[in-house]
mmCIF file with all atom_site columns, C-alpha atoms in Angstrom:
data_model
loop_
_atom_site.group_PDB
_atom_site.id
_atom_site.type_symbol
_atom_site.label_atom_id
_atom_site.label_alt_id
_atom_site.label_comp_id
_atom_site.label_asym_id
_atom_site.label_entity_id
_atom_site.label_seq_id
_atom_site.pdbx_PDB_ins_code
_atom_site.Cartn_x
_atom_site.Cartn_y
_atom_site.Cartn_z
_atom_site.occupancy
_atom_site.B_iso_or_equiv
_atom_site.pdbx_formal_charge
_atom_site.auth_seq_id
_atom_site.auth_comp_id
_atom_site.auth_asym_id
_atom_site.auth_atom_id
_atom_site.pdbx_PDB_model_num
ATOM 1  C CA . UNK A 1 1  ? -31.762 -19.573 27.350  1.00 52.00 ? 217 UNK A CA 1
ATOM 2  C CA . UNK A 1 2  ? -31.969 -23.245 28.152  1.00 54.00 ? 218 UNK A CA 1
ATOM 3  C CA . UNK A 1 3  ? -29.238 -25.029 30.030  1.00 57.00 ? 219 UNK A CA 1
ATOM 4  C CA . UNK A 1 4  ? -26.512 -26.526 27.896  1.00 56.00 ? 220 UNK A CA 1
ATOM 5  C CA . UNK A 1 5  ? -27.366 -24.584 24.742  1.00 59.00 ? 221 UNK A CA 1
ATOM 6  C CA . UNK A 1 6  ? -24.387 -23.797 22.578  1.00 61.00 ? 222 UNK A CA 1
ATOM 7  C CA . UNK A 1 7  ? -23.767 -20.108 21.994  1.00 56.00 ? 223 UNK A CA 1
ATOM 8  C CA . UNK A 1 8  ? -20.863 -18.597 20.123  1.00 57.00 ? 224 UNK A CA 1
ATOM 9  C CA . UNK A 1 9  ? -18.524 -17.018 22.691  1.00 61.00 ? 225 UNK A CA 1
ATOM 10 C CA . UNK A 1 10 ? -18.495 -13.681 20.860  1.00 59.00 ? 226 UNK A CA 1
ATOM 11 C CA . UNK A 1 11 ? -22.305 -13.328 20.966  1.00 56.00 ? 227 UNK A CA 1
ATOM 12 C CA . UNK A 1 12 ? -24.458 -12.402 23.925  1.00 57.00 ? 228 UNK A CA 1
ATOM 13 C CA . UNK A 1 13 ? -26.766 -15.092 25.319  1.00 61.00 ? 229 UNK A CA 1
ATOM 14 C CA . UNK A 1 14 ? -29.710 -13.586 23.423  1.00 62.00 ? 230 UNK A CA 1
ATOM 15 C CA . UNK A 1 15 ? -27.998 -14.468 20.137  1.00 57.00 ? 231 UNK A CA 1
ATOM 16 C CA . UNK A 1 16 ? -27.908 -10.863 18.949  1.00 58.00 ? 232 UNK A CA 1
ATOM 17 C CA . UNK A 1 17 ? -24.888 -9.828  16.981  1.00 60.00 ? 233 UNK A CA 1
ATOM 18 C CA . UNK A 1 18 ? -22.508 -7.262  18.434  1.00 56.00 ? 234 UNK A CA 1
ATOM 19 C CA . UNK A 1 19 ? -21.675 -4.504  15.940  1.00 57.00 ? 235 UNK A CA 1
ATOM 20 C CA . UNK A 1 20 ? -17.964 -4.502  15.269  1.00 58.00 ? 236 UNK A CA 1
ATOM 21 C CA . UNK A 1 21 ? -15.470 -2.232  13.615  1.00 53.00 ? 237 UNK A CA 1
ATOM 22 C CA . UNK A 1 22 ? -14.475 -2.740  10.004  1.00 53.00 ? 238 UNK A CA 1
ATOM 23 C CA . UNK A 1 23 ? -12.020 -5.630  10.326  1.00 53.00 ? 239 UNK A CA 1
ATOM 24 C CA . UNK A 1 24 ? -10.659 -5.199  6.802   1.00 58.00 ? 240 UNK A CA 1
ATOM 25 C CA . UNK A 1 25 ? -9.080  -1.821  7.611   1.00 60.00 ? 241 UNK A CA 1
ATOM 26 C CA . UNK A 1 26 ? -10.230 1.702   7.097   1.00 71.00 ? 242 UNK A CA 1
ATOM 27 C CA . UNK A 1 27 ? -10.823 2.737   3.469   1.00 75.00 ? 243 UNK A CA 1
ATOM 28 C CA . UNK A 1 28 ? -8.801  5.917   4.033   1.00 74.00 ? 244 UNK A CA 1
ATOM 29 C CA . UNK A 1 29 ? -5.801  3.774   4.943   1.00 78.00 ? 245 UNK A CA 1
ATOM 30 C CA . UNK A 1 30 ? -5.945  2.026   1.577   1.00 78.00 ? 246 UNK A CA 1
ATOM 31 C CA . UNK A 1 31 ? -6.239  5.391   -0.175  1.00 82.00 ? 247 UNK A CA 1
ATOM 32 C CA . UNK A 1 32 ? -3.247  6.727   1.735   1.00 83.00 ? 248 UNK A CA 1
ATOM 33 C CA . UNK A 1 33 ? -1.215  3.666   0.786   1.00 85.00 ? 249 UNK A CA 1
ATOM 34 C CA . UNK A 1 34 ? -2.053  4.173   -2.897  1.00 86.00 ? 250 UNK A CA 1
ATOM 35 C CA . UNK A 1 35 ? -0.980  7.831   -2.744  1.00 87.00 ? 251 UNK A CA 1
ATOM 36 C CA . UNK A 1 36 ? 2.309   6.981   -1.014  1.00 88.00 ? 252 UNK A CA 1
ATOM 37 C CA . UNK A 1 37 ? 3.129   4.188   -3.478  1.00 88.00 ? 253 UNK A CA 1
ATOM 38 C CA . UNK A 1 38 ? 2.304   6.468   -6.429  1.00 86.00 ? 254 UNK A CA 1
ATOM 39 C CA . UNK A 1 39 ? 4.598   9.181   -5.039  1.00 85.00 ? 255 UNK A CA 1
ATOM 40 C CA . UNK A 1 40 ? 7.464   6.723   -4.526  1.00 83.00 ? 256 UNK A CA 1
ATOM 41 C CA . UNK A 1 41 ? 7.066   5.345   -8.055  1.00 81.00 ? 257 UNK A CA 1
ATOM 42 C CA . UNK A 1 42 ? 6.955   8.866   -9.519  1.00 78.00 ? 258 UNK A CA 1
ATOM 43 C CA . UNK A 1 43 ? 10.168  9.898   -7.748  1.00 78.00 ? 259 UNK A CA 1
ATOM 44 C CA . UNK A 1 44 ? 11.842  6.638   -8.822  1.00 76.00 ? 260 UNK A CA 1
ATOM 45 C CA . UNK A 1 45 ? 10.888  7.258   -12.445 1.00 74.00 ? 261 UNK A CA 1
ATOM 46 C CA . UNK A 1 46 ? 12.100  10.853  -12.228 1.00 70.00 ? 262 UNK A CA 1
ATOM 47 C CA . UNK A 1 47 ? 15.438  9.672   -10.825 1.00 69.00 ? 263 UNK A CA 1
ATOM 48 C CA . UNK A 1 48 ? 15.842  7.370   -13.789 1.00 65.00 ? 264 UNK A CA 1
ATOM 49 C CA . UNK A 1 49 ? 14.924  9.963   -16.403 1.00 61.00 ? 265 UNK A CA 1
ATOM 50 C CA . UNK A 1 50 ? 11.508  8.566   -17.324 1.00 61.00 ? 266 UNK A CA 1
ATOM 51 C CA . UNK A 1 51 ? 9.650   11.732  -16.309 1.00 58.00 ? 267 UNK A CA 1
ATOM 52 C CA . UNK A 1 52 ? 10.685  14.354  -18.840 1.00 60.00 ? 268 UNK A CA 1
ATOM 53 C CA . UNK A 1 53 ? 9.644   17.739  -20.162 1.00 59.00 ? 269 UNK A CA 1
ATOM 54 C CA . UNK A 1 54 ? 10.788  20.062  -22.918 1.00 62.00 ? 270 UNK A CA 1
ATOM 55 C CA . UNK A 1 55 ? 13.735  22.078  -21.671 1.00 61.00 ? 271 UNK A CA 1
ATOM 56 C CA . UNK A 1 56 ? 14.790  25.571  -22.748 1.00 66.00 ? 272 UNK A CA 1
ATOM 57 C CA . UNK A 1 57 ? 16.509  24.140  -25.817 1.00 67.00 ? 273 UNK A CA 1
ATOM 58 C CA . UNK A 1 58 ? 13.326  22.338  -26.884 1.00 64.00 ? 274 UNK A CA 1
ATOM 59 C CA . UNK A 1 59 ? 14.704  18.859  -26.272 1.00 64.00 ? 275 UNK A CA 1
ATOM 60 C CA . UNK A 1 60 ? 13.450  16.353  -23.719 1.00 59.00 ? 276 UNK A CA 1
ATOM 61 C CA . UNK A 1 61 ? 15.092  16.674  -20.329 1.00 60.00 ? 277 UNK A CA 1
ATOM 62 C CA . UNK A 1 62 ? 14.605  14.949  -17.014 1.00 59.00 ? 278 UNK A CA 1
ATOM 63 C CA . UNK A 1 63 ? 12.359  16.954  -14.720 1.00 56.00 ? 279 UNK A CA 1
ATOM 64 C CA . UNK A 1 64 ? 14.721  16.412  -11.801 1.00 56.00 ? 280 UNK A CA 1
ATOM 65 C CA . UNK A 1 65 ? 18.137  17.991  -11.767 1.00 55.00 ? 281 UNK A CA 1
ATOM 66 C CA . UNK A 1 66 ? 19.334  16.956  -8.333  1.00 53.00 ? 282 UNK A CA 1
ATOM 67 C CA . UNK A 1 67 ? 22.038  19.092  -6.845  1.00 52.00 ? 283 UNK A CA 1
ATOM 68 C CA . UNK A 1 68 ? 24.145  18.798  -3.728  1.00 52.00 ? 284 UNK A CA 1
ATOM 69 C CA . UNK A 1 69 ? 21.945  21.379  -2.018  1.00 55.00 ? 285 UNK A CA 1
ATOM 70 C CA . UNK A 1 70 ? 19.467  19.385  0.059   1.00 57.00 ? 286 UNK A CA 1
ATOM 71 C CA . UNK A 1 71 ? 16.786  22.085  0.094   1.00 59.00 ? 287 UNK A CA 1
ATOM 72 C CA . UNK A 1 72 ? 16.958  22.326  -3.675  1.00 66.00 ? 288 UNK A CA 1
ATOM 73 C CA . UNK A 1 73 ? 16.608  18.522  -3.908  1.00 67.00 ? 289 UNK A CA 1
ATOM 74 C CA . UNK A 1 74 ? 13.505  18.585  -1.711  1.00 69.00 ? 290 UNK A CA 1
ATOM 75 C CA . UNK A 1 75 ? 12.035  21.495  -3.645  1.00 71.00 ? 291 UNK A CA 1
ATOM 76 C CA . UNK A 1 76 ? 12.535  19.756  -6.982  1.00 73.00 ? 292 UNK A CA 1
ATOM 77 C CA . UNK A 1 77 ? 11.005  16.520  -5.675  1.00 73.00 ? 293 UNK A CA 1
ATOM 78 C CA . UNK A 1 78 ? 7.927   18.353  -4.391  1.00 73.00 ? 294 UNK A CA 1
ATOM 79 C CA . UNK A 1 79 ? 7.611   20.145  -7.734  1.00 74.00 ? 295 UNK A CA 1
ATOM 80 C CA . UNK A 1 80 ? 7.582   16.839  -9.612  1.00 73.00 ? 296 UNK A CA 1
ATOM 81 C CA . UNK A 1 81 ? 5.051   15.279  -7.251  1.00 73.00 ? 297 UNK A CA 1
ATOM 82 C CA . UNK A 1 82 ? 2.558   18.130  -7.123  1.00 73.00 ? 298 UNK A CA 1
ATOM 83 C CA . UNK A 1 83 ? 2.916   19.753  -10.567 1.00 69.00 ? 299 UNK A CA 1
ATOM 84 C CA . UNK A 1 84 ? 2.412   16.955  -13.087 1.00 60.00 ? 300 UNK A CA 1
ATOM 85 C CA . UNK A 1 85 ? 2.494   17.988  -16.735 1.00 58.00 ? 301 UNK A CA 1
#
């Protein structure tokens, strides 16, 4: 390399490019974000009665019947998220 030549500080003197990591973020991170947002939206809709199914009487009912029992609440939320109909 001749004296006084300008070289980008992030490149070696030979001018070769240094391989770098994906600066836009890992694709799996974007996929995970989509899954989390979809789950949050689904639970929100279930809370507001938008996710329904036919109940024992044949009429439309909300799929979530939240009770004061926390374990039951968690169980019902998981059922809605992982058993779509």
